[in-house]
Structure formats: C-alpha cells, structure tokens
Amino acid sequence: MAEQRRSDTDGAVQHFLVVFPGYHRSWAAWIAQTLERHGHRATLQRWDPPREVPLEDSLGDLLLSSGKVLLVLNDWFFELGPRPAGEWNDVLRGFVAHHADRFAAVNLTNRPLLPATAVLEPASLWALSEEAAEERLLSRLGLDRRRTPRTLPGGPVRYPETRCEIWGEVPRRNPRFTGRDDLLNEIHQRLSDAERGASACTLLGMSGIGKTQLAAEFAHRFSTDYDLVWWVNSDDRNIQRDRFGELAVELGLPIGGEPGERIRAVREALRWGEPYANWLIVFDGWDDPEGINALLPQGPGHVLVTSRNRAWSEHTDVLEVPAFLRPESTGYLMRRAPHITASEADEVAAEFGDVPLPLVQAASWLGESGMEVPEYLRMVRERRLSTVDEHATGEGFPQSSMTSWSILLNRLRRSQPQTIDVLGLCTSFAPGRIPLGLIRAYPQTDLPEELRWMATDLPAWTRALDTLVNYSVLTRESRGPLGADMGPHQESVHMHRLVHDIVSKLTSEENRATHRRAVRTLLAEADPGNPVDSRNWPRYAELLPHLEPSGALSSGQPRVRATVLNCLEYCLRSGEYNSGIELARKIRERWSRTMEPLDTHIFDLTRQESFILRASGRFREAYDLDRRFLEQVRSTRGRDELVELITQGSVAGDLRFLGRYQEAYELQREVLEGHERLLGPDEAATLVARHNTGVGLRLLGRYAEAYELDLETRARRENVLRARHISTLNSGSAVAHDLRLLGRYRDALARQEPLVRLHVQVLGPQHPQTLEARVQLALCRRREGGHSQDMTASMAALLDQLAQLHGREHYRTLSFITNYGNYLREHGDLSQARELIDEAEAGYRALLGPAHPVATGMLSNTALVMQVAGDRADALAMSEAALAGLTSTLTADHPWVLGCALNTAAARNFNGRIAEAVDLSRDTLRRARHTLGHEHPLTLSCQVALAADLRAAREQEEAGKLEDDALLTLTRTLGAQHPHTISARQRVRPYWDFEAYLG
C-alpha cells in the first residue's frame, strides 16, 4: 500500500482562520468542522472589509492570526466593498504573493476569478460530492486524512450541497443579496436562544424594506441547521392555511382533505419534532395575526414571520428591519452598476432613503442602461408624474421612486413591449402569489387578441418573464411536488404589494380593463366547479384573493358569477367563515347595483351568506338577512313558492339559534309540509327540512317525537342517498342523540360507536362532522357511566381539536367546554372545572346575550360548581336565577327547566329551606313524569331528590317508599353498577348538569 502523504508539520495540530463572506456561512462551517474532525483547530471569521480601509491593511490584519488564512472564494468575494478597479489584482500580485505561505483558498464557483487569484492556488470545490470535496480541501492544505475522523459535539454539519430533507418553495437565493450580516446573525441568535416551543421571531418593517429577501437569505444561509425548511406565503389567509397544510403530505402524515385537519396534523408533528426536530417555518407577509393560535407552530424548531403589523410584538419576539446602512446601499449600487463612483452611489442612496426596493429598481436601471448617474437623477427629479400623489402607496415613499418606475416601464415598452402585457396582467391579480401559469394551462380561454401570444408563443412568454425577473419586478415561484420541474402552465410568480400598487397606478385604464377581463375569464376556466369536494379546496384558496382585483365580483358573465359563488361556498365548507362573510359583503355590494332584489343569483348569495353567518355564530345578522329577503319574496306578485319555502327554512334555523324554539318549530313544520307537497317526501331538500324539524323537536324537549322523526329521516336518506352519504351519517348521529336524551344510554352508545368509525372512514378523523360525531360519542360514554384516565385524556384532546378548528369562542367549542367542565366537576377536578364553566358561561353570554335560554341554563352549571366549592348561599341565588329565567322563556315542563328545578331544590335543602325544597321537588317530579315518563333517568333523579327532602322534613315513610321504588327502577333500566344507581343507593343528592345545545 502506498504511504500516505505527510503534512509539512509531521501531523502536528494546525490552526486555520477560515475567512468567508456572510453569504457562504454554510460552506465555512462545513470546512471548519472538516478540519476539526481531522484533528486541527479552526476559527471562523466573517469578512467584509470597509471600502475606506486599504485592502492591504485589511488582509494584513488577518495575518495577526496564527497558522494559515483560508479564504473561501467565489466571484462575490472580490466584490466585497466593492473595491476600485484593479485594487484586488494589485494586492494579490504584491502583498498576498509576498505572504503566499500564509494564505490558501478554496473556490466555490465555476465562474472565472481575477487572474491574480492564481497566487492562492485555490482548490475548486465546485459541484463535488462531500467525500471528494473533503479530499480536495485536505490535499490543498497538505493535511493527512484520519482513518477514523473525530466525532464532534453537536453532530455533523450538513454538506452545503446537500439540501435538507424537506425544502418547501423557499424563493431562489438572490445572488446579489447585499449586507445585512449583523441582522441575519441577530435573527439566528434570537431563535437559538429562545426557550423550546417559543422560538419565533417576526421581522417587522414597511413594504420594500427587504423583509422577504432577509427571510429567504436566512433560510439559505442557515439551511444546514435544519432538516426541514417550509415557506408559507401569507398575503392571503386561505392560501396561507392551504400552503401550511400541504406540509402534511411532505411529512407523510395520515390525513384527509380538511384544511383544519391537515393544519392540526402538521402542528402536532412539529410540536413533537417527529419526524424532524430541526425545522424552520417561514410565514412571509403575515400582516393580520388573527388565527395565530390555530396556525403558529410550537416545538423544538424555529418560526420566522415577516410582517408590517406591530401587533406581532404581543405574540413573538420582534426584530425591526431598518433601511440599508449607507455602505450596504452604495455597495449594492456599485456592484449592479460598476460604472458609477462611490460618491454617485451615495447620492442615489440618499435619493431613495436607503430603502432596498427602490434601490433595487435604481440599480437595475443604471446597470442595464449604463446611464450616467447625473442624467438618471435629473430624470428622476424633473420628470414628476402629475397623476400620482406624493404618498400614493400609503407607505411614505418619495415620488422619486414612482418616477423611477415610470422610466423603467417606458424603457421596457420601447425595447420589449410584451413585458408590459405580462406586467399589466399581473396587476389584475392580487399582489403576492400570482398563478400566472393559468394563461397557459387553459389555452382555450377566449383571450383578447393582443394577449393571445401568451398562450401560443412559449419563447416570447419565457423571454418576457425572464426580463421582469432580471429587473427585480417579479420573482419566480413554482407549485407542485418538491424537486419536480414545473411546466409553464404551473408557473406562478410573486409580485410585491408595493410594486403592484405602483405599476397599477402607471397602467392605462384601457389596458387595465382588458387585462381584468382576461384574468376573470381565466379564473372561471380554472374553477373546479365543486366546492363541496375538499380535494378542490387548494385551488379555490388560490383563486379567492384574485376575485376582487380582477373585477370578477362585478362581472355579468354567468360562468364568472358561478365561480364567485363557488368560492363563497368554499369558505363555508372549509370553515373560512371570516373570509366568507367579507366576500359575501363585497359580492352583495356589487350585485345589488345591477340585479333585481329577487334575482336567482341574489337568492343563492343570500342562502350562502346566511349559512356562513350562522356557522360563525352571528345569528342575529343571519336572521335579519333572511327575514328581509323573505319579506321581499312575499311582497312580490307571482312569487316563487319554493324560494319562499327555502327562505322560511333559513328563518326557522335562525330562530332556533336565537332561542325562539316554539316559533321556529311551527315555521319549520310549514316548511316540511310545503316541501312534501311540492317535491315529494324523498327529495334531498325535503329530507333536510325533515332533519331540521327533528332539531326543533329536540330543542323543545320533545325527545320521543324527535327520535321517531329522525329514525324515519335516516331510513329515507339511507334508501335515497345510501348509508355512507354525509347526510345519512348526520341522521345517524341525530338518532343516537335522541336516544341519549331519552335516557337510553346503552342504546345510544351502541349506535354511536360504529357510526364514528364510519365517519372516520368516509370523511376522515378531523372533518367537522366527524368531530361532532366524536362529541356525541364522548357524551354517550359519559352518560353510560364511563370514567377513566383515557376518557379524560380523549376529551381534552377533542377539546383541543375543536378549538383549533373553530376557535374557543365558537358555539360548538363552548358546548364541549361546558360538557368537559361538568365532567371534571363530577370527577373531582374542581379547579379546572370552574375555569372551563366560567369560560363557557362568559362565552355564551357574549355570543347570545344574557336572556337566551342557553346563556340562562349555563347559570345552573355555575351554581353546581359553587355548591361543590361550599359557596351554598351564592349557589342558591344562582340556581334560583337560572330557574326563573328558563321558566320565563320555556314552558315549565321543558326538560331544561325540570333539571334546573332539581338543582334549585337541592340548593334550598342545603341552605335549610326544607319546606320550599319539598314543594319544588314534589312539583318537579310530577312534571317530569308527565313530560319524560316514570322511568327516565331525570324523572328518577327527581324522585330520589324528593325522598331526600322528605327525609329532611322527617316524613320518613313516604321518603322510603319513593326511594325504594326509584332504586328498583334504576337497577332495572340502567343496571346496578351505573353511577346513578350507586349514588341513589348511597343517598348522594342527585343533580342535573346543563348540556348547552344550540342545534
């Protein structure tokens, strides 16, 4: 075997100073670790010598270090400063050649370097494998390769050419990125120093200040620290949620099509660090922190946000992004436009206030045109545009930047007019991510003649985009599988909102109208046509932001109007209620100008808007909307009876949520009878009306009637729609709900358990309806007597999932908070129970108002918590208030009133008011037997309670008979080991907890 080459120091430990521009931090870190693994010492030194210091002095300072100075080179290295022409060559030939034994270099580019760089004998690491790069580095430095390299603490540094496991749509690295080294290191330090689970930093600053470029450079520069880097464009909330949820697929998580489900799965995987603990998520352009708790991940990784909104200081660490330092501004300008002097660069930088975005445009113009700075500045200062305000963008940029843009557009219009077409088309989309590839994806689209070249002339299309990218007007993005080559039809670009605003103001009205027509036609072509199918939701999330800027909301084209309504229904189906409400408001504002009040489109809009308002808890607004429309329908001659019935059904739904149960039921009966008469008993709309009639009966406490009706509805749906249809599944849950309210706990549980499994198979585990089915299952298990650590944990997990889907203030979440709080109180966790019940009571009061039956019933739950805590007087006052309030809004025989009376009698007993307790208990038992029957669990609880009150009144004989009879019936109906039976046997006072239900 050939003898290994020895170093010139016979294998002694050597020291190397690794000198690198910040742009190549990852390479420097890998080089330093490689040297240390082979037994040597390495020190990293980021290098950007001040232009005003002679280069020879700066290089001389490096020689103060012991050992060799290893320069990490590419063409960028020699542009640091930048230096006057010839200075680097002179210093390399002189000073560096004189100290050649102290300098060494590696080369990271295949571009030509300065001729005098030969004195450094740089070893090229370009496009080498890690093993080959390591061999070449050691060979250049005359070092031996250890047979067994050392293992260093902290694990290996990833080879810079090896991208991390998941790399998600991070913008391409800007090869002209300038300065900001201290800011980048500050970001890294803050994220690294933060506590686990709280490593989030927001880059805050005005538009054009360079936040996105800074975040992208951070992702590239520190990529070797991470196994996963995922970029989330956050200009639009729907696109943001969709993009973040896409990470579930890359992580291989078992999920369905619901955005909320995917987001929850991703957050959970990131929180646990499985399969990757070292992750970086970048939310770019997240200006509205609403929904932060349901989206912002926590865990062992890092989060970087870019925003203009100072409200982020309440949620994350915040780092202000300032304008460029003047040396950064001038350095950038001189690199992009080498013909200008330092003083000229300083004058241009001052003109634009060192703000990066206008400086980029200025540098592009000067570099491309070769224009002299005095002439350029004269044009900027003198050619003011009278049609543009001083602060047209709302960002406070000087008018000179507007003029600079005008110059650029005029030049492009003369030299390459097709770029102006592309740019104008972009401004008819919303700023941010623009799915520009749609124009090539749908070549059959009827485009204006002057734009048809975009769909037919691929070279011209590519050339125009390349020009705009080169001028830093657009940045390219791709949509599709990571690592896959995207075709032109899949191409998307990103347009900064400031650029969008300025270019829009500089585009003629005639051209803008043409471009908007083209864009809204493209949006209609791209509409999948089925917003109910969750597989189409990513496409709808992509289309939604562009409806307004394209003029689609005002369009009279039927296909465009259909797309608008489909996007609105997407908001409803996907749970994006706030976006839906805002979209519905904008649609109504436009359509009401040109359509009749009872136009079919207005009817469809009203129905969807009403659904969204109800789903989001804005019940009064939904009622007012539906009632006004119903009045218009009824006041019209030759009115459409089916439209009237459908609108009546919406009003009935509103009334149910407003607590007007009897009124709602009577109206709903009319709706059902009308549907049966007009459409027949088995039409889908009739079955919906039948289902809603069951809901109305349930709210009235008429559980047996609701059960019979729901059984029939389920059977009809199974016959017409089949067993696995989403509506049939919903009817199955309604039947189990009725059985539970009837006290048939075992039967309810037996139905609900297989039904939940079917929900999971058909809809997925996190679909909103699946979650509701799981809520029903949890309540069935509780009523059947279930209690274990697993049940407690599953209820807590279910609450988290509901909160992530709806938010904690949503009525469905509040309902489960109530049930979970009652469960915890029942099983001894009084502290958490009180917190949850207080939260739910306050939430319902804010949502519904204090007089609503559900808000009033919540007082009974609060009274139970007080009673267990020993606050008996306050508990009695609260119980009496709940009983009086419910009795005034519901009938005295309503099960809710009976349960509240049961609790109030107990409170009277505990406060020594025995005779009043006996009177109330006797009356309550009589009513319960009449309403619910003699064997209902609530009736039997009333019987046990009366026996307790009679014993306290020393009426032992009657008390004994009532108690014995109740025990026998409880044993027969629920079983000897059911908690109700055991409590009665042990003479524990029965209670009733209020189950908040809005329908």
Coordinates of N, CA, C and O in Angstrom, one line a residue, residues 42-162:
A42 N -9.9 25.3 14.0 CA -10.4 26.2 13.0 C -11.1 27.4 13.7 O -11.9 27.1 14.6
T43 N -10.9 28.6 13.2 CA -11.7 29.7 13.7 C -12.4 30.4 12.5 O -11.8 30.6 11.4
L44 N -13.7 30.7 12.6 CA -14.4 31.3 11.6 C -14.3 32.8 11.7 O -14.5 33.4 12.8
Q45 N -14.1 33.5 10.6 CA -14.2 34.9 10.5 C -14.9 35.4 9.3 O -14.5 35.3 8.2
R46 N -16.1 36.0 9.6 CA -16.9 36.7 8.6 C -16.2 37.9 8.2 O -15.7 38.7 9.0
W47 N -16.0 38.2 6.9 CA -15.1 39.2 6.4 C -15.9 40.1 5.4 O -16.4 39.7 4.4
D48 N -15.9 41.4 5.7 CA -16.4 42.4 4.7 C -15.7 43.7 5.0 O -16.2 44.6 5.7
P49 N -14.5 43.8 4.5 CA -13.6 44.9 4.8 C -14.2 46.2 4.4 O -14.7 46.4 3.3
P50 N -14.1 47.3 5.2 CA -14.6 48.6 4.8 C -13.9 49.1 3.6 O -12.7 49.0 3.5
R51 N -14.7 49.7 2.7 CA -14.1 50.2 1.5 C -13.0 51.3 1.7 O -12.1 51.4 1.0
E52 N -13.2 52.0 2.8 CA -12.3 53.2 3.0 C -11.0 52.7 3.6 O -10.0 53.5 3.7
V53 N -10.9 51.5 4.1 CA -9.6 50.9 4.6 C -8.9 50.3 3.5 O -9.4 49.4 2.8
P54 N -7.6 50.6 3.3 CA -6.8 49.9 2.2 C -6.9 48.4 2.3 O -6.8 47.9 3.4
L55 N -7.0 47.8 1.2 CA -7.2 46.3 1.2 C -6.0 45.6 1.8 O -6.1 44.6 2.5
E56 N -4.8 46.2 1.5 CA -3.6 45.5 2.1 C -3.6 45.6 3.6 O -3.2 44.6 4.3
D57 N -4.1 46.6 4.2 CA -4.2 46.7 5.7 C -5.2 45.6 6.2 O -5.0 45.0 7.2
S58 N -6.3 45.5 5.5 CA -7.4 44.5 6.0 C -6.8 43.1 5.9 O -7.1 42.3 6.8
L59 N -6.1 42.8 4.8 CA -5.5 41.4 4.7 C -4.4 41.2 5.7 O -4.2 40.1 6.2
G60 N -3.7 42.3 6.0 CA -2.6 42.2 7.0 C -3.2 41.9 8.3 O -2.6 41.2 9.1
D61 N -4.3 42.5 8.7 CA -5.0 42.1 9.9 C -5.3 40.7 10.1 O -5.2 40.1 11.2
L62 N -5.6 40.0 9.0 CA -5.9 38.6 9.0 C -4.6 37.8 9.4 O -4.7 36.7 10.1
L63 N -3.5 38.3 9.0 CA -2.2 37.6 9.3 C -1.8 37.7 10.8 O -0.9 37.0 11.2
L64 N -2.6 38.5 11.6 CA -2.3 38.5 13.0 C -2.7 37.2 13.7 O -2.3 36.9 14.8
S65 N -3.5 36.4 13.0 CA -3.9 35.1 13.5 C -2.7 34.1 13.3 O -1.9 34.3 12.4
S66 N -2.6 33.1 14.2 CA -1.6 32.1 14.0 C -2.1 31.1 12.9 O -3.3 31.0 12.6
G67 N -1.2 30.5 12.3 CA -1.5 29.5 11.3 C -1.9 30.1 9.9 O -1.7 31.3 9.7
K68 N -2.5 29.3 9.1 CA -2.8 29.7 7.8 C -4.2 30.4 7.7 O -5.1 30.1 8.5
V69 N -4.3 31.3 6.8 CA -5.6 32.0 6.5 C -6.2 31.3 5.3 O -5.6 31.4 4.2
L70 N -7.3 30.7 5.4 CA -8.0 30.0 4.3 C -9.2 30.9 3.9 O -10.1 31.1 4.6
L71 N -9.1 31.4 2.6 CA -10.1 32.2 2.1 C -11.1 31.4 1.3 O -10.7 30.5 0.5
V72 N -12.4 31.6 1.6 CA -13.5 30.9 0.9 C -13.9 31.8 -0.2 O -14.6 32.8 0.0
L73 N -13.6 31.5 -1.5 CA -13.7 32.4 -2.6 C -14.9 32.0 -3.5 O -15.2 30.8 -3.7
N74 N -15.4 33.0 -4.1 CA -16.2 32.9 -5.4 C -16.1 34.3 -6.0 O -15.4 35.2 -5.4
D75 N -16.8 34.6 -7.1 CA -16.7 35.9 -7.7 C -17.2 37.0 -6.8 O -16.8 38.1 -6.9
W76 N -18.1 36.6 -5.9 CA -18.7 37.6 -5.0 C -17.6 38.1 -4.0 O -17.6 39.3 -3.6
F77 N -16.7 37.2 -3.6 CA -15.7 37.6 -2.6 C -14.9 38.9 -3.1 O -14.6 39.8 -2.2
F78 N -14.7 39.0 -4.3 CA -13.9 40.1 -4.8 C -14.7 41.3 -5.1 O -14.2 42.4 -5.5
E79 N -16.0 41.2 -4.8 CA -16.9 42.4 -5.0 C -17.2 43.0 -3.6 O -18.0 44.0 -3.5
L80 N -16.7 42.4 -2.5 CA -16.9 43.0 -1.2 C -16.4 44.4 -1.2 O -15.3 44.7 -1.7
G81 N -17.2 45.3 -0.7 CA -16.8 46.7 -0.7 C -17.7 47.6 -1.5 O -18.5 48.3 -0.9
P82 N -17.8 47.5 -2.8 CA -16.8 46.9 -3.7 C -15.5 47.8 -3.8 O -15.5 49.0 -3.3
R83 N -14.5 47.3 -4.4 CA -13.2 48.0 -4.5 C -13.0 48.7 -5.8 O -13.6 48.2 -6.8
P84 N -12.2 49.7 -5.8 CA -11.9 50.3 -7.1 C -11.2 49.3 -8.1 O -10.6 48.3 -7.7
A85 N -11.5 49.5 -9.4 CA -11.0 48.5 -10.4 C -9.5 48.4 -10.2 O -8.7 49.3 -10.1
G86 N -9.0 47.1 -10.2 CA -7.6 46.8 -10.2 C -7.0 46.7 -8.8 O -5.9 46.1 -8.7
E87 N -7.7 47.1 -7.7 CA -7.1 47.0 -6.4 C -6.8 45.6 -6.0 O -5.8 45.3 -5.4
W88 N -7.8 44.7 -6.2 CA -7.6 43.3 -5.8 C -6.4 42.7 -6.6 O -5.6 42.0 -6.0
N89 N -6.4 42.9 -7.9 CA -5.3 42.3 -8.6 C -3.9 42.8 -8.1 O -3.0 42.0 -8.0
D90 N -3.8 44.1 -7.9 CA -2.6 44.7 -7.4 C -2.2 44.0 -6.0 O -1.0 43.7 -5.8
V91 N -3.1 43.9 -5.1 CA -2.8 43.4 -3.8 C -2.5 41.9 -3.9 O -1.6 41.4 -3.2
L92 N -3.1 41.1 -4.7 CA -2.8 39.7 -4.9 C -1.4 39.5 -5.4 O -0.7 38.7 -5.0
R93 N -1.1 40.4 -6.4 CA 0.3 40.2 -7.0 C 1.4 40.7 -6.1 O 2.5 40.2 -6.1
G94 N 1.0 41.6 -5.2 CA 2.1 42.1 -4.3 C 2.0 41.5 -2.9 O 2.7 40.5 -2.6
F95 N 1.1 42.0 -2.0 CA 1.1 41.6 -0.6 C 0.8 40.1 -0.5 O 1.5 39.4 0.3
V96 N -0.2 39.6 -1.1 CA -0.5 38.2 -1.0 C 0.6 37.3 -1.5 O 0.9 36.3 -0.9
A97 N 1.2 37.6 -2.7 CA 2.3 36.8 -3.2 C 3.4 36.8 -2.2 O 4.1 35.8 -2.1
H98 N 3.7 37.9 -1.6 CA 4.8 38.0 -0.6 C 4.6 37.1 0.6 O 5.5 36.6 1.2
H99 N 3.3 36.9 1.0 CA 2.9 36.1 2.1 C 2.2 34.8 1.7 O 1.3 34.3 2.4
A100 N 2.6 34.3 0.5 CA 1.9 33.1 -0.1 C 1.9 31.9 0.8 O 1.0 31.1 0.8
D101 N 2.9 31.8 1.7 CA 2.9 30.6 2.6 C 1.9 30.7 3.7 O 1.5 29.7 4.3
R102 N 1.3 31.9 3.9 CA 0.3 32.1 5.0 C -1.1 32.0 4.4 O -2.1 31.9 5.2
F103 N -1.3 32.1 3.1 CA -2.6 32.2 2.5 C -2.9 30.9 1.8 O -2.0 30.3 1.2
A104 N -4.2 30.5 1.8 CA -4.7 29.4 1.0 C -6.1 29.7 0.6 O -6.7 30.6 1.2
A105 N -6.7 29.0 -0.3 CA -8.0 29.3 -0.7 C -8.7 28.1 -1.3 O -8.1 27.1 -1.8
V106 N -10.1 28.1 -1.2 CA -10.9 27.2 -1.9 C -11.9 28.0 -2.7 O -12.2 29.2 -2.4
N107 N -12.3 27.5 -3.8 CA -13.2 28.2 -4.8 C -14.5 27.5 -4.9 O -14.6 26.3 -5.2
L108 N -15.6 28.2 -4.8 CA -16.9 27.7 -4.8 C -17.7 28.0 -6.1 O -18.9 27.7 -6.1
T109 N -17.1 28.5 -7.1 CA -17.8 28.8 -8.3 C -17.1 28.3 -9.5 O -15.9 28.0 -9.5
N110 N -17.9 28.2 -10.6 CA -17.2 27.8 -11.9 C -17.1 29.0 -12.8 O -16.6 28.9 -13.9
R111 N -17.4 30.2 -12.2 CA -17.1 31.4 -13.0 C -15.7 31.8 -12.9 O -15.0 31.5 -11.9
P112 N -15.2 32.6 -13.9 CA -13.8 33.0 -13.8 C -13.5 33.9 -12.6 O -14.3 34.8 -12.4
L113 N -12.4 33.7 -11.9 CA -12.0 34.6 -10.9 C -10.9 35.6 -11.5 O -10.5 35.5 -12.6
L114 N -10.5 36.6 -10.6 CA -9.5 37.5 -11.1 C -8.2 36.7 -11.5 O -7.9 35.7 -10.8
P115 N -7.5 37.2 -12.5 CA -6.3 36.4 -12.9 C -5.3 36.2 -11.8 O -4.7 35.1 -11.7
A116 N -5.1 37.3 -11.0 CA -4.1 37.2 -10.0 C -4.5 36.2 -8.8 O -3.6 35.9 -7.9
T117 N -5.7 35.7 -8.8 CA -6.1 34.7 -7.8 C -5.2 33.5 -7.9 O -5.2 32.7 -6.9
A118 N -4.5 33.3 -9.0 CA -3.7 32.1 -9.1 C -2.7 32.0 -8.0 O -2.3 30.9 -7.7
V119 N -2.3 33.1 -7.4 CA -1.3 33.1 -6.4 C -1.8 32.3 -5.2 O -1.0 31.7 -4.4
L120 N -3.1 32.2 -5.0 CA -3.6 31.5 -3.9 C -3.8 30.0 -4.1 O -4.1 29.2 -3.2
E121 N -3.6 29.6 -5.4 CA -3.8 28.2 -5.8 C -5.1 27.6 -5.2 O -5.1 26.6 -4.5
P122 N -6.2 28.3 -5.5 CA -7.5 27.8 -4.8 C -7.9 26.4 -5.3 O -7.8 26.1 -6.5
A123 N -8.3 25.6 -4.4 CA -8.8 24.3 -4.7 C -10.3 24.4 -5.0 O -11.1 24.9 -4.1
S124 N -10.7 24.0 -6.1 CA -12.1 24.1 -6.5 C -13.0 23.0 -5.9 O -12.7 21.8 -6.0
L125 N -14.0 23.4 -5.1 CA -15.0 22.5 -4.6 C -16.3 22.5 -5.3 O -17.3 21.9 -4.9
W126 N -16.3 23.1 -6.5 CA -17.5 23.3 -7.3 C -18.0 21.9 -7.7 O -17.3 21.1 -8.3
A127 N -19.3 21.7 -7.4 CA -20.0 20.5 -7.9 C -19.4 19.2 -7.5 O -19.6 18.2 -8.2
L128 N -18.7 19.2 -6.4 CA -18.1 17.9 -5.9 C -19.0 17.2 -4.9 O -19.8 17.9 -4.2
S129 N -18.9 15.9 -4.8 CA -19.5 15.2 -3.7 C -18.8 15.6 -2.4 O -17.7 16.1 -2.4
E130 N -19.5 15.3 -1.2 CA -18.9 15.7 0.0 C -17.5 15.0 0.2 O -16.5 15.6 0.7
E131 N -17.4 13.7 -0.1 CA -16.2 13.0 0.1 C -15.1 13.6 -0.8 O -13.9 13.8 -0.3
A132 N -15.4 13.9 -2.0 CA -14.4 14.5 -2.9 C -14.0 15.9 -2.5 O -12.8 16.2 -2.6
A133 N -14.9 16.6 -2.0 CA -14.6 18.0 -1.5 C -13.7 17.9 -0.3 O -12.8 18.7 -0.2
E134 N -14.0 17.0 0.6 CA -13.1 16.8 1.8 C -11.7 16.4 1.4 O -10.7 17.0 1.9
E135 N -11.6 15.5 0.4 CA -10.3 15.1 0.0 C -9.5 16.2 -0.6 O -8.3 16.4 -0.4
R136 N -10.2 17.0 -1.5 CA -9.5 18.1 -2.1 C -9.1 19.2 -1.1 O -8.1 19.8 -1.3
L137 N -10.0 19.5 -0.2 CA -9.6 20.5 0.9 C -8.4 20.1 1.6 O -7.4 20.9 1.8
L138 N -8.4 18.8 2.1 CA -7.2 18.4 2.9 C -5.9 18.4 2.1 O -4.8 18.7 2.5
S139 N -6.1 18.0 0.8 CA -4.9 17.9 -0.1 C -4.4 19.3 -0.3 O -3.1 19.5 -0.3
R140 N -5.2 20.3 -0.5 CA -4.8 21.7 -0.7 C -4.0 22.2 0.5 O -3.0 22.9 0.3
L141 N -4.4 21.8 1.7 CA -3.8 22.3 2.9 C -2.7 21.4 3.4 O -2.0 21.7 4.4
G142 N -2.4 20.3 2.6 CA -1.3 19.4 3.0 C -1.5 18.7 4.2 O -0.6 18.4 5.0
L143 N -2.8 18.3 4.4 CA -3.1 17.6 5.7 C -3.5 16.1 5.4 O -3.9 15.7 4.4
D144 N -3.2 15.3 6.5 CA -3.5 13.9 6.4 C -5.0 13.7 6.6 O -5.6 14.4 7.4
R145 N -5.5 12.6 6.0 CA -6.9 12.2 6.3 C -6.8 11.2 7.4 O -6.1 10.2 7.3
R146 N -7.5 11.4 8.5 CA -7.6 10.5 9.6 C -8.3 9.2 9.1 O -9.4 9.3 8.5
R147 N -7.9 8.1 9.6 CA -8.6 6.8 9.2 C -10.0 6.9 9.9 O -11.0 6.5 9.3
T148 N -10.0 7.3 11.1 CA -11.3 7.5 11.9 C -11.4 8.9 12.3 O -10.9 9.3 13.4
P149 N -12.1 9.7 11.6 CA -12.3 11.1 12.0 C -12.9 11.3 13.3 O -13.7 10.4 13.7
R150 N -12.6 12.3 14.0 CA -13.2 12.6 15.4 C -14.7 12.8 15.3 O -15.2 13.4 14.3
T151 N -15.4 12.4 16.3 CA -16.8 12.8 16.4 C -16.9 14.0 17.3 O -16.4 14.1 18.4
L152 N -17.5 15.1 16.8 CA -17.6 16.3 17.5 C -18.9 16.5 18.1 O -19.9 16.0 17.7
P153 N -18.9 17.2 19.3 CA -20.2 17.5 19.9 C -21.1 18.3 19.0 O -20.7 19.2 18.3
G154 N -22.4 18.0 19.2 CA -23.4 18.8 18.4 C -23.8 18.1 17.1 O -24.7 18.6 16.4
G155 N -23.1 17.1 16.7 CA -23.4 16.4 15.5 C -22.7 17.0 14.3 O -22.2 18.1 14.3
P156 N -22.8 16.3 13.1 CA -22.1 16.8 11.9 C -22.9 18.0 11.3 O -24.1 18.1 11.4
V157 N -22.1 18.9 10.7 CA -22.7 20.0 9.9 C -23.0 19.4 8.5 O -22.2 18.7 7.9
R158 N -24.2 19.6 8.0 CA -24.6 19.1 6.7 C -23.7 19.8 5.6 O -23.4 20.9 5.6
Y159 N -23.3 18.9 4.6 CA -22.6 19.4 3.5 C -23.4 20.4 2.7 O -24.6 20.1 2.4
P160 N -22.9 21.6 2.4 CA -23.8 22.6 1.8 C -24.5 22.3 0.5 O -25.5 22.8 0.2
E161 N -23.9 21.3 -0.3 CA -24.5 20.9 -1.5 C -25.7 19.9 -1.3 O -26.4 19.6 -2.2
T162 N -25.8 19.5 0.0 CA -26.9 18.5 0.3 C -28.0 19.3 0.9 O -27.9 19.7 2.0

